[in-house]
Coordinates of C-alpha atoms and ligand atoms in Angstrom, one line a residue:
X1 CA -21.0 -6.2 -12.4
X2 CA -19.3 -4.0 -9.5
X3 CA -16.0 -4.1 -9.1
X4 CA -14.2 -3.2 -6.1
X5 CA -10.0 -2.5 -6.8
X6 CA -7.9 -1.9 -4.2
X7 CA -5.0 0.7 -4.5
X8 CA -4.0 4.2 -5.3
X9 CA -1.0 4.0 -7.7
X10 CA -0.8 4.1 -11.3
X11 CA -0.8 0.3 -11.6
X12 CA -4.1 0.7 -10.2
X13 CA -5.2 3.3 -12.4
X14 CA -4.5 1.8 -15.9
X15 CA -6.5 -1.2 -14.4
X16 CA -9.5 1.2 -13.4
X17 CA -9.4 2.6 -17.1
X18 CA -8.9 -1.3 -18.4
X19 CA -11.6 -2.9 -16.6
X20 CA -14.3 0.0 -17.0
X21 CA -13.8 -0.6 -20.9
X22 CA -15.4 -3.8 -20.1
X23 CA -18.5 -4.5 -20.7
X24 CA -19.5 -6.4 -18.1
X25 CA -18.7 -3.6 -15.8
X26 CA -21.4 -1.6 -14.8
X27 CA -19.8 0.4 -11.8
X28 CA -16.0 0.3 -10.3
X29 CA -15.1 1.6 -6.5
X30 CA -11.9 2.2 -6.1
X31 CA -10.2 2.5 -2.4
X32 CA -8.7 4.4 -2.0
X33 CA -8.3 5.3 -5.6
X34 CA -6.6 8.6 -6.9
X35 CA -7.5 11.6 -9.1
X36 CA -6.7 9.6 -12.2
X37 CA -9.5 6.5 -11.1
X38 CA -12.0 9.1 -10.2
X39 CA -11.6 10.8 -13.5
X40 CA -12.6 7.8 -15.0
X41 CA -16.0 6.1 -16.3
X42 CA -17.9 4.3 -14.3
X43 CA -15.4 5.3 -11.7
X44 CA -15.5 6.7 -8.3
X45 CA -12.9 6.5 -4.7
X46 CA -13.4 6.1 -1.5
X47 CA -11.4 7.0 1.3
X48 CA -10.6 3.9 2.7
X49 CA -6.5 3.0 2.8
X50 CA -5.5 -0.2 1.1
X51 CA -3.7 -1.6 4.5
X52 CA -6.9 -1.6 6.3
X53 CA -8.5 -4.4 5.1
X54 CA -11.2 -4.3 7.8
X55 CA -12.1 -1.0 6.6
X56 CA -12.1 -2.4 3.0
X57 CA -14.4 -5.6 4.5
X58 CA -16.8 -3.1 5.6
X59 CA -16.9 -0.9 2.8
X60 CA -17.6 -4.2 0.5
X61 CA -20.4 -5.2 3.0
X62 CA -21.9 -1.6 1.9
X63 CA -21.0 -1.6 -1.5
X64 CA -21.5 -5.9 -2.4
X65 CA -19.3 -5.7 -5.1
X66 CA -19.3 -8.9 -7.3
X67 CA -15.3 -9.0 -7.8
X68 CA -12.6 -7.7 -5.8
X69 CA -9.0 -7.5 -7.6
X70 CA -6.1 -5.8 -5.7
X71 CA -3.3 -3.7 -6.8
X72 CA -0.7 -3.7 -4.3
X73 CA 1.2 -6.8 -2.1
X74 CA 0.5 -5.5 1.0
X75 CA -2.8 -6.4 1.6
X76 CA -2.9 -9.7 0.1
X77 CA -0.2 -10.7 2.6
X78 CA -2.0 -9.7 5.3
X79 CA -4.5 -11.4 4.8
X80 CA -7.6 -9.1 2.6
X81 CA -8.5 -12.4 0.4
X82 CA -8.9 -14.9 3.4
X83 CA -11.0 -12.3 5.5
X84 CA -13.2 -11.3 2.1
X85 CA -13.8 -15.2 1.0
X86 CA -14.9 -16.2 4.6
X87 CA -17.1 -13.4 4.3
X88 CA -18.6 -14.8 0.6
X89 CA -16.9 -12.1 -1.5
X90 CA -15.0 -13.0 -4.7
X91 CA -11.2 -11.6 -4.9
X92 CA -8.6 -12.1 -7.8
X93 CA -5.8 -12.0 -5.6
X94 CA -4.0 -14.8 -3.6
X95 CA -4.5 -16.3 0.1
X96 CA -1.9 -14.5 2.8
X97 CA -0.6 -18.3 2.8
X98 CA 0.2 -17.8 -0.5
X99 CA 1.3 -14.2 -0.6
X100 CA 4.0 -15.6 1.3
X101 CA 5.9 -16.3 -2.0
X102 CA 6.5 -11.9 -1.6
X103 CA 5.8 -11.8 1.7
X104 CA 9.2 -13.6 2.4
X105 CA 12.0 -13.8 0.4
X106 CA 12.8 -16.4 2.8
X107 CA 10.0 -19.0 1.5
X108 CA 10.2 -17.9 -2.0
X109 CA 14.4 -18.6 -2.0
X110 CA 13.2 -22.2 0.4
X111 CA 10.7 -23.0 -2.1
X112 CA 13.2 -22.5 -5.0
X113 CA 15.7 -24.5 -3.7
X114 CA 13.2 -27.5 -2.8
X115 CA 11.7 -27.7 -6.2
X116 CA 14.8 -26.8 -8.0
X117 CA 13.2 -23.5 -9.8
X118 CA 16.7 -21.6 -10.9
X119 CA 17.8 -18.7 -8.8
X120 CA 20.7 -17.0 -7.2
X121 CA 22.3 -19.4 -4.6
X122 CA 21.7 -17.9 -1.1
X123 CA 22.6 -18.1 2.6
X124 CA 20.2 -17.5 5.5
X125 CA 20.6 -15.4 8.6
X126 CA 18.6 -14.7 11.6
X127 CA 22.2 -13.7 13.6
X128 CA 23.6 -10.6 12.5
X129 CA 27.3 -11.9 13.9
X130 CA 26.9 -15.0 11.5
X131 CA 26.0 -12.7 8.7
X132 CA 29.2 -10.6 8.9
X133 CA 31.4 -13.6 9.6
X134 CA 29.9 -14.8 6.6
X135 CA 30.0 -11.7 4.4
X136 CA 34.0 -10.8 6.0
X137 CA 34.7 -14.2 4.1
X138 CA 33.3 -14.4 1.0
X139 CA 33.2 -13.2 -2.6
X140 CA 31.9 -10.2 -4.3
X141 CA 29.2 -8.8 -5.1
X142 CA 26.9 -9.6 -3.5
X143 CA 23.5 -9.3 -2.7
X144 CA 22.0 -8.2 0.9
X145 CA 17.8 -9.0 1.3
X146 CA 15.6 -8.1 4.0
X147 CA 13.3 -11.1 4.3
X148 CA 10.0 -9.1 4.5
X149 CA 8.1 -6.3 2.4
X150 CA 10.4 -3.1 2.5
X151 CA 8.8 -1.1 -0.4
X152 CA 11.4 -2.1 -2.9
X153 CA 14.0 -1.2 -0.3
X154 CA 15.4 -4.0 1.2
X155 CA 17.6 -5.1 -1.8
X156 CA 21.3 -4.3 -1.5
X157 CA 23.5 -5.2 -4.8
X158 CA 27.0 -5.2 -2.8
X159 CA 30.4 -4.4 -4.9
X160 CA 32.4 -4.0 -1.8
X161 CA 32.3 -5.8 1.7
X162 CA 31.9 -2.4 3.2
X163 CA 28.6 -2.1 1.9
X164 CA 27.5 -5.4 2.8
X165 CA 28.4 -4.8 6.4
X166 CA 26.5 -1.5 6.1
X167 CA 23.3 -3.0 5.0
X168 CA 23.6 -5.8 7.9
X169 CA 23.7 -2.8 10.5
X170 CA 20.8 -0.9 8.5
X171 CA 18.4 -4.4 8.2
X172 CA 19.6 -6.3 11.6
X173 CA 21.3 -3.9 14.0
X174 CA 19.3 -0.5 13.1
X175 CA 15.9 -2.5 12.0
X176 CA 14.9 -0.1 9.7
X177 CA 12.5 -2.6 8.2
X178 CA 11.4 -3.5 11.4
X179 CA 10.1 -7.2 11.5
X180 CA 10.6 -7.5 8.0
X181 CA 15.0 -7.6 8.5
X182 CA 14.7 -9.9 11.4
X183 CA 16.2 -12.5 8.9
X184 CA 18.6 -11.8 5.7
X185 CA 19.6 -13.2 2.7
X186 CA 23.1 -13.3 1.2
X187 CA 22.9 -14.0 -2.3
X188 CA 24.8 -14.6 -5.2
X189 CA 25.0 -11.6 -7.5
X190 CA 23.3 -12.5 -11.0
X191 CA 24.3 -10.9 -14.3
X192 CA 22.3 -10.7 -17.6
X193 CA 19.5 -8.3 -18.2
X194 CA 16.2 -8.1 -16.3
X195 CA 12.8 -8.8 -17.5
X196 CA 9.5 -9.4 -15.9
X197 CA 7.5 -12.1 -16.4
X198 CA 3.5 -11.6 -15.4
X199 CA 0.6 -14.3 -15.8
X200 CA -2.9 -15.3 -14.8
X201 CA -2.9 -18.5 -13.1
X202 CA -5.9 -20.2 -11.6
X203 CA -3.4 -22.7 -9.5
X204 CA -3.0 -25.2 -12.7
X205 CA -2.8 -23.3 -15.7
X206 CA -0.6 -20.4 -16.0
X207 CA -1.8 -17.5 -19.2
X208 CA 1.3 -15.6 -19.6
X209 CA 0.7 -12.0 -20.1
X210 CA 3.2 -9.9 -22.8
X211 CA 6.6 -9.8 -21.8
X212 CA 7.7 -6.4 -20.2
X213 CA 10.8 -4.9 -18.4
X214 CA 11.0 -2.7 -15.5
X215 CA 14.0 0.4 -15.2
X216 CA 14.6 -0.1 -11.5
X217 CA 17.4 2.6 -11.2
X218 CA 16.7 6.3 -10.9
X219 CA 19.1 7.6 -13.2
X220 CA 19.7 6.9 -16.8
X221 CA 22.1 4.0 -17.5
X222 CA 21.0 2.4 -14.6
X223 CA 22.7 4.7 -12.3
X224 CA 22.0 5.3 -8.7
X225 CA 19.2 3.8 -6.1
X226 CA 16.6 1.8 -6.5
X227 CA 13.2 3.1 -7.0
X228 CA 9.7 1.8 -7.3
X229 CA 10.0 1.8 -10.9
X230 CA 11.1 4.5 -13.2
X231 CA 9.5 3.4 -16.7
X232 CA 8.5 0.2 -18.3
X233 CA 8.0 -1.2 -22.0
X234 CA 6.5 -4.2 -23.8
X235 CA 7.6 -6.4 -25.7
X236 CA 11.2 -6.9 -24.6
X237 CA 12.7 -8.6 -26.7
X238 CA 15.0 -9.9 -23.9
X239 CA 12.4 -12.5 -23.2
X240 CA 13.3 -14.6 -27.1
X241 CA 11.0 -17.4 -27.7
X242 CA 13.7 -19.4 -26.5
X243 CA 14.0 -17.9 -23.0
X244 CA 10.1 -17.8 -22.9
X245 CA 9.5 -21.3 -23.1
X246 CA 12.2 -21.8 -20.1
X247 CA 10.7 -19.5 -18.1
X248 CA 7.5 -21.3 -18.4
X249 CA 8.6 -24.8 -17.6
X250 CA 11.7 -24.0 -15.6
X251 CA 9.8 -21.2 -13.5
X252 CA 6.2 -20.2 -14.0
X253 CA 4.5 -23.7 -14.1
X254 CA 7.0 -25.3 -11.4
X255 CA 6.3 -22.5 -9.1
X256 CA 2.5 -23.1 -9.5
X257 CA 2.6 -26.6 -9.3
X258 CA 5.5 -26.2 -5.8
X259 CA 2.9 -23.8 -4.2
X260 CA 0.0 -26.2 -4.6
X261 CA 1.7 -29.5 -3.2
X262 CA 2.9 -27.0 0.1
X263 CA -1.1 -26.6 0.3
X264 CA -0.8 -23.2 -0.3
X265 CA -2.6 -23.1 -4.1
X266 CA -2.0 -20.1 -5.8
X267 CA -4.5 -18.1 -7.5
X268 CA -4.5 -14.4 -9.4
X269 CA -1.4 -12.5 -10.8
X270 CA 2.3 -14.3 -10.5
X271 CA 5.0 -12.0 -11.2
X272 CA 8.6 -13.6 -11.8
X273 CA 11.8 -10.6 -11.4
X274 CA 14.0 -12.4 -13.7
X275 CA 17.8 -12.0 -14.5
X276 CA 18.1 -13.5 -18.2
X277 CA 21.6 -14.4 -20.0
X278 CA 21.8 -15.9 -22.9
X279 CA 18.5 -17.4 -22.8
X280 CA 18.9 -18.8 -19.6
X281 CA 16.3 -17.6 -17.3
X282 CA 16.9 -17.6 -13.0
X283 CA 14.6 -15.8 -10.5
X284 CA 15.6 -12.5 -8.6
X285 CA 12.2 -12.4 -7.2
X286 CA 7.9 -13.6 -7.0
X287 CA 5.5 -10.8 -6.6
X288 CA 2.0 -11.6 -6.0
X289 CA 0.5 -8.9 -8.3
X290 CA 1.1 -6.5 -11.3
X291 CA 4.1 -5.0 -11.5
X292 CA 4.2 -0.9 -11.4
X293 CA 5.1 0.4 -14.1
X294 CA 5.0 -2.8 -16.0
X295 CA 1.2 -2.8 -15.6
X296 CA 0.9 0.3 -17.6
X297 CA 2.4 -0.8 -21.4
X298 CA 0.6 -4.0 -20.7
X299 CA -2.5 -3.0 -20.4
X300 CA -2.9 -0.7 -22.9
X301 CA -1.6 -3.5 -25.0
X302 CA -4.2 -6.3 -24.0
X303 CA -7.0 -6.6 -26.0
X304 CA -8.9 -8.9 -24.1
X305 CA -11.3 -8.1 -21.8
X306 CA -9.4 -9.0 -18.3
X307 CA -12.8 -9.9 -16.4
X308 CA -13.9 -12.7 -18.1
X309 CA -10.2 -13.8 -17.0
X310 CA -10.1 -13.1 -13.3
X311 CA -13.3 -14.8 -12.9
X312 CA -12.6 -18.4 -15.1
X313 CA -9.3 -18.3 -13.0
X314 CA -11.2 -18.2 -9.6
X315 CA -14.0 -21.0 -11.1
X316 CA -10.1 -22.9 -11.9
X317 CA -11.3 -22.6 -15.9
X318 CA -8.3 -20.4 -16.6
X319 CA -7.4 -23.5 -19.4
X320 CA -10.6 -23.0 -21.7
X321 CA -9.4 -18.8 -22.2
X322 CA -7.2 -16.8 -24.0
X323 CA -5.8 -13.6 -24.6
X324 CA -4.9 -11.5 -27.1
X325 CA -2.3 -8.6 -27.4
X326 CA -2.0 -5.6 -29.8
X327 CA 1.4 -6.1 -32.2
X328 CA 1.8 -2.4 -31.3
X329 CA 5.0 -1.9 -28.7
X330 CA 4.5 0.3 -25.6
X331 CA 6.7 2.4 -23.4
X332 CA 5.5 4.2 -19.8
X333 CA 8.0 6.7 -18.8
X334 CA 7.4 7.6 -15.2
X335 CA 7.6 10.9 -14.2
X336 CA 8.5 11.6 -10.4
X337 CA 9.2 14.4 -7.8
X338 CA 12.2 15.9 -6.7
X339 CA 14.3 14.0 -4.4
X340 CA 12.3 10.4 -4.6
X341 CA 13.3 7.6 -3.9
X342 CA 14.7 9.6 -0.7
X343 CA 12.1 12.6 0.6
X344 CA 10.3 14.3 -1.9
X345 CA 8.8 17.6 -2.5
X346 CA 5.0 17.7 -2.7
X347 CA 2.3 20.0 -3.6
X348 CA 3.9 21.3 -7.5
X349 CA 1.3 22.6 -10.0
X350 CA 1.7 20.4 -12.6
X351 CA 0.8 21.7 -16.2
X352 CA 0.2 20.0 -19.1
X353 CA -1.7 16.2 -18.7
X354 CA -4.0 17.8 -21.1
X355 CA -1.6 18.6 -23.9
X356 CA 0.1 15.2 -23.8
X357 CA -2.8 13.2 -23.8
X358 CA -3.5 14.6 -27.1
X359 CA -0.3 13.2 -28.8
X360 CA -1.9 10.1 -30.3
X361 CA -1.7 6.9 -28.7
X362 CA -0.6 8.7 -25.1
X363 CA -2.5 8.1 -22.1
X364 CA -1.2 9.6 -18.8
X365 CA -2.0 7.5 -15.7
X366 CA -1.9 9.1 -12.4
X367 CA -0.1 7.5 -9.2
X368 CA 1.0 10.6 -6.8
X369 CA -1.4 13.8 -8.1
X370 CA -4.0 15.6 -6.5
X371 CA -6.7 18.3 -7.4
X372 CA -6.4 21.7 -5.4
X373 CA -7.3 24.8 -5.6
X374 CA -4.6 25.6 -7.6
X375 CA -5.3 22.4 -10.1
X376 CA -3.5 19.2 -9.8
X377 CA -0.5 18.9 -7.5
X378 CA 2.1 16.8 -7.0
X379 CA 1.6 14.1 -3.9
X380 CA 3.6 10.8 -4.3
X381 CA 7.6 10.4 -5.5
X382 CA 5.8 8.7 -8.7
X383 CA 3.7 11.3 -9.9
X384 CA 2.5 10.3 -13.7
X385 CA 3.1 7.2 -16.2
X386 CA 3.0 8.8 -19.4
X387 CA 2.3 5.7 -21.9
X388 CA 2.3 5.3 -25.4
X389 CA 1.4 2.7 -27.6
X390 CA 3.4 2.7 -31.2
X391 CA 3.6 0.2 -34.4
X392 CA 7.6 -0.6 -32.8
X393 CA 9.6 0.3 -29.7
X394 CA 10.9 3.2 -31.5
X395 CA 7.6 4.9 -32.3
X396 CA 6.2 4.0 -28.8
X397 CA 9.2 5.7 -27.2
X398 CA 9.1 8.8 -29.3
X399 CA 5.5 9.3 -28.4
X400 CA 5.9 8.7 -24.7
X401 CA 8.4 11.3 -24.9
X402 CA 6.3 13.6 -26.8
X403 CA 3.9 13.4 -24.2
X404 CA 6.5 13.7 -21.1
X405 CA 7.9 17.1 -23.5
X406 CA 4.4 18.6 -22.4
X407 CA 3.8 18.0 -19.1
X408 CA 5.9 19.9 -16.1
X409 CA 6.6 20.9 -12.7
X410 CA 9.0 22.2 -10.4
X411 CA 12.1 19.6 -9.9
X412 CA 10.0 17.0 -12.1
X413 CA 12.8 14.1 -12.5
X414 CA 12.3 11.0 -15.4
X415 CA 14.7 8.7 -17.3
X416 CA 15.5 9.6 -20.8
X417 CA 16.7 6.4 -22.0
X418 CA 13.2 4.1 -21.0
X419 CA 13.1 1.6 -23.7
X420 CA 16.4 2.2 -24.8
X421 CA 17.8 -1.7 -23.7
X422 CA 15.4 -3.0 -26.4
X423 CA 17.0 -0.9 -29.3
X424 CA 19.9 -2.6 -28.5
X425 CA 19.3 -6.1 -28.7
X426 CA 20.9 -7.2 -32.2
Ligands
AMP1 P1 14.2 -7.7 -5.8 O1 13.3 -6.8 -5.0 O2 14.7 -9.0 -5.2 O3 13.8 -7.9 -7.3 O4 15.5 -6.9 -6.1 C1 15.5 -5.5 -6.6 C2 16.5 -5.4 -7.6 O5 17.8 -5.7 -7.1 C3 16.4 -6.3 -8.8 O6 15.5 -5.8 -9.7 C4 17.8 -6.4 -9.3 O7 18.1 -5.2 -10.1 C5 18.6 -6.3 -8.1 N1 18.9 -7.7 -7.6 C6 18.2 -8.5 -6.8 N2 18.7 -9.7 -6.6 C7 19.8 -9.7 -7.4 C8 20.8 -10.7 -7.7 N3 20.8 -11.9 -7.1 N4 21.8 -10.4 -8.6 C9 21.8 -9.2 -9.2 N5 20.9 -8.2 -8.9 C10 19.9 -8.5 -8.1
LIG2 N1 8.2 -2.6 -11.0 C1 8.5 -3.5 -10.0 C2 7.5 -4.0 -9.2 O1 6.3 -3.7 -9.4 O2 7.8 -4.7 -8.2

């Protein structure tokens, strides 16, 4: 088979290296791919951005690849699976009308709230003086949403009505998300600890991937803005066999089964962002792909070939498969540039992929590196995923660690406590 994926992070790069370990894979494309993809087997890029899905509709008319699977939200909202499958080309991905489910936190709260699947309770605003009314009268925290895609940016956990107001002005009054903050949400502010919660789903039958958890914060302990992602793990032990049960018939399966009856059925990768206390699960978020970083420890923790599984969820066979995961533990620890998530530096020689990659167990996967005439050079704000895979959590994080030890650049930034939430779990 040829497979065309769609991205350029390292999400998309451990799924390059998963899926050309398949052997049903004869060739992959990969647009528009980075340095890590094309280092690959069976691999190669082409320059073709993973917003333009026209572009990407072309290049498949070129190419006839016999599965599409794509990496990142953006072009599944906009439409890349409608426009491929009118066009007779297979995609593991969902339908824009069901992208929505990211696309919107407006829907996705909506859709909650009709088919009671737990979440944060939430106001609505389209009015920016009803919003601050609302916000000069009510508790704290609390939590401030742009309704669109904002790159991870549009979430505000509010301690203080000053910053709640400040993020109404930023969203509604200064649009800096454009469209995307023409409605907010106010939510109630969750506590508990997150997890993330990935599966296969064909539109019936949900496979649950390995449990995983994200480090959203920059700095260790949690500390300071938001980012993309600064280092995953798997398993977390967060997600008990207790809580994994609810999340599947309290969330996963609910979800699926909501999305079908609005005639929007739902097929390829369901992400729940969850908040988990004492076992109780309730739903931060839906994304309508892998996580990044959480793709990273996973897949070099499935065994299974993920093909076979894309294509029995597109045929609706998802039921008559299963999957299989190494007991091995595994820890990504993302390694970014110097002043990300604001403006970051680009262009650092970076030494030392080579050297880590040789601690056993490590693989470093690309998302923001170039090759120059001076060797490989920083380009994104997440740079590298170094990922292990140990017999525990502690062995896993050691490695990982290891690896990271090796590796440098000028101003290179990463958490030192990735994995750290699972040692201390009782
Ligand atoms: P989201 O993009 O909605 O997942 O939000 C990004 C991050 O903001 C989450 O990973 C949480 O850390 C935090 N967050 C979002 N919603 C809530 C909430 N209702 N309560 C507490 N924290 C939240
Ligand atoms: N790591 C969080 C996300 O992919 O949305």
């Amino acid at each position: 088979m040829k497979i065309l994926l769609v991205g350029s992070g390292g999400r998309e790069h451990a799924l390059a290296w998963k899926m050309a370990q398949s052997d049903m894979v004869r060739e992959l494309i990969a647009a528009p791919g980075n340095l890590g993809i094309a280092g690959e087997s069976k691999c190669r890029v082409m320059r073709v951005s993973s917003d333009d899905i026209q572009g990407l509709l072309e290049l498949a008319r070129i190419e006839k690849p016999d599965l599409t699977v794509v990496g990142p939200e953006a072009p599944l909202v906009v439409g890349l699976t409608d426009l491929f499958v009118k066009n007779g080309l297979r995609v593991f991905g969902p339908s824009s009308a069901a992208a929505l489910l990211e696309g919107s936190k407006v829907f996705s709260k909506e859709l909650m709230r009709k088919f009671g699947i737990p979440s944060a309770d939430f106001e609505i605003f389209s009015d920016v003086d009803h919003a601050v009314k609302y916000v000069n009268s009510t508790k704290f925290p609390l939590v401030v949403k742009a309704d669109g895609l904002a790159a991870g940016k549009g979430v505000f956990v509010c301690d203080h009505c000053e910053q709640a107001l400040a993020a109404l002005d930023l969203i509604m009054k200064q649009k800096v998300f454009g469209a995307a903050g023409a409605r907010v949400i106010v939510e109630e502010c969750l506590e508990g600890e997150e997890a993330s919660f990935i599966a296969f789903t064909d539109g019936i039958t949900v496979m649950p991937l390995a449990s995983s958890q994200d480090h959203k914060a920059i700095s260790d302990n949690d500390k300071g803005p938001n980012t993309g992602g600064m280092g995953a793990y798997s398993p977390a032990p967060v997600v008990t066999p207790s809580a994994h049960k609810k999340i599947m018939n309290e969330v996963m399966l609910p979800t699926v089964k909501a999305m079908s009856t609005e005639g929007r059925p739902y097929v390829g990768f369901l992400y729940a962002g969850l908040m988990i206390k004492d076992d109780v699960p309730k739903v931060l978020e839906f994304n309508v792909r892998l996580g990044d970083p959480e793709a990273q420890p996973l897949l070099v923790r499935m065994k299974t070939d993920p093909i076979p599984l894309m294509l029995a969820a597109l045929e609706g066979k998802l039921s008559r498969e299963s999957i299989k995961w190494a007991n091995d533990a595994s820890v990504c620890v993302v390694m970014a540039s110097q002043g990300y998530p604001a403006a970051y530096s680009k262009g650092k020689i970076i030494s030392g992929i080579e050297e880590a990659e040789k601690v056993q167990g490590v693989k470093v996967f690309i998302a923001g590196a170039n090759s120059s005439s001076d060797g490989v050079v920083t380009s994104g704000g997440r740079v590298l995923g170094v990922t292990s895979l140990g017999r525990d959590i502690p062995e896993a994080i050691q490695k990982a660690y290891e690896g990271v030890e090796r590796i440098s650049w000028e101003g290179v930034q990463y958490r030192r406590d990735i994995g750290q939430k699972a040692l201390s779990r009782p």
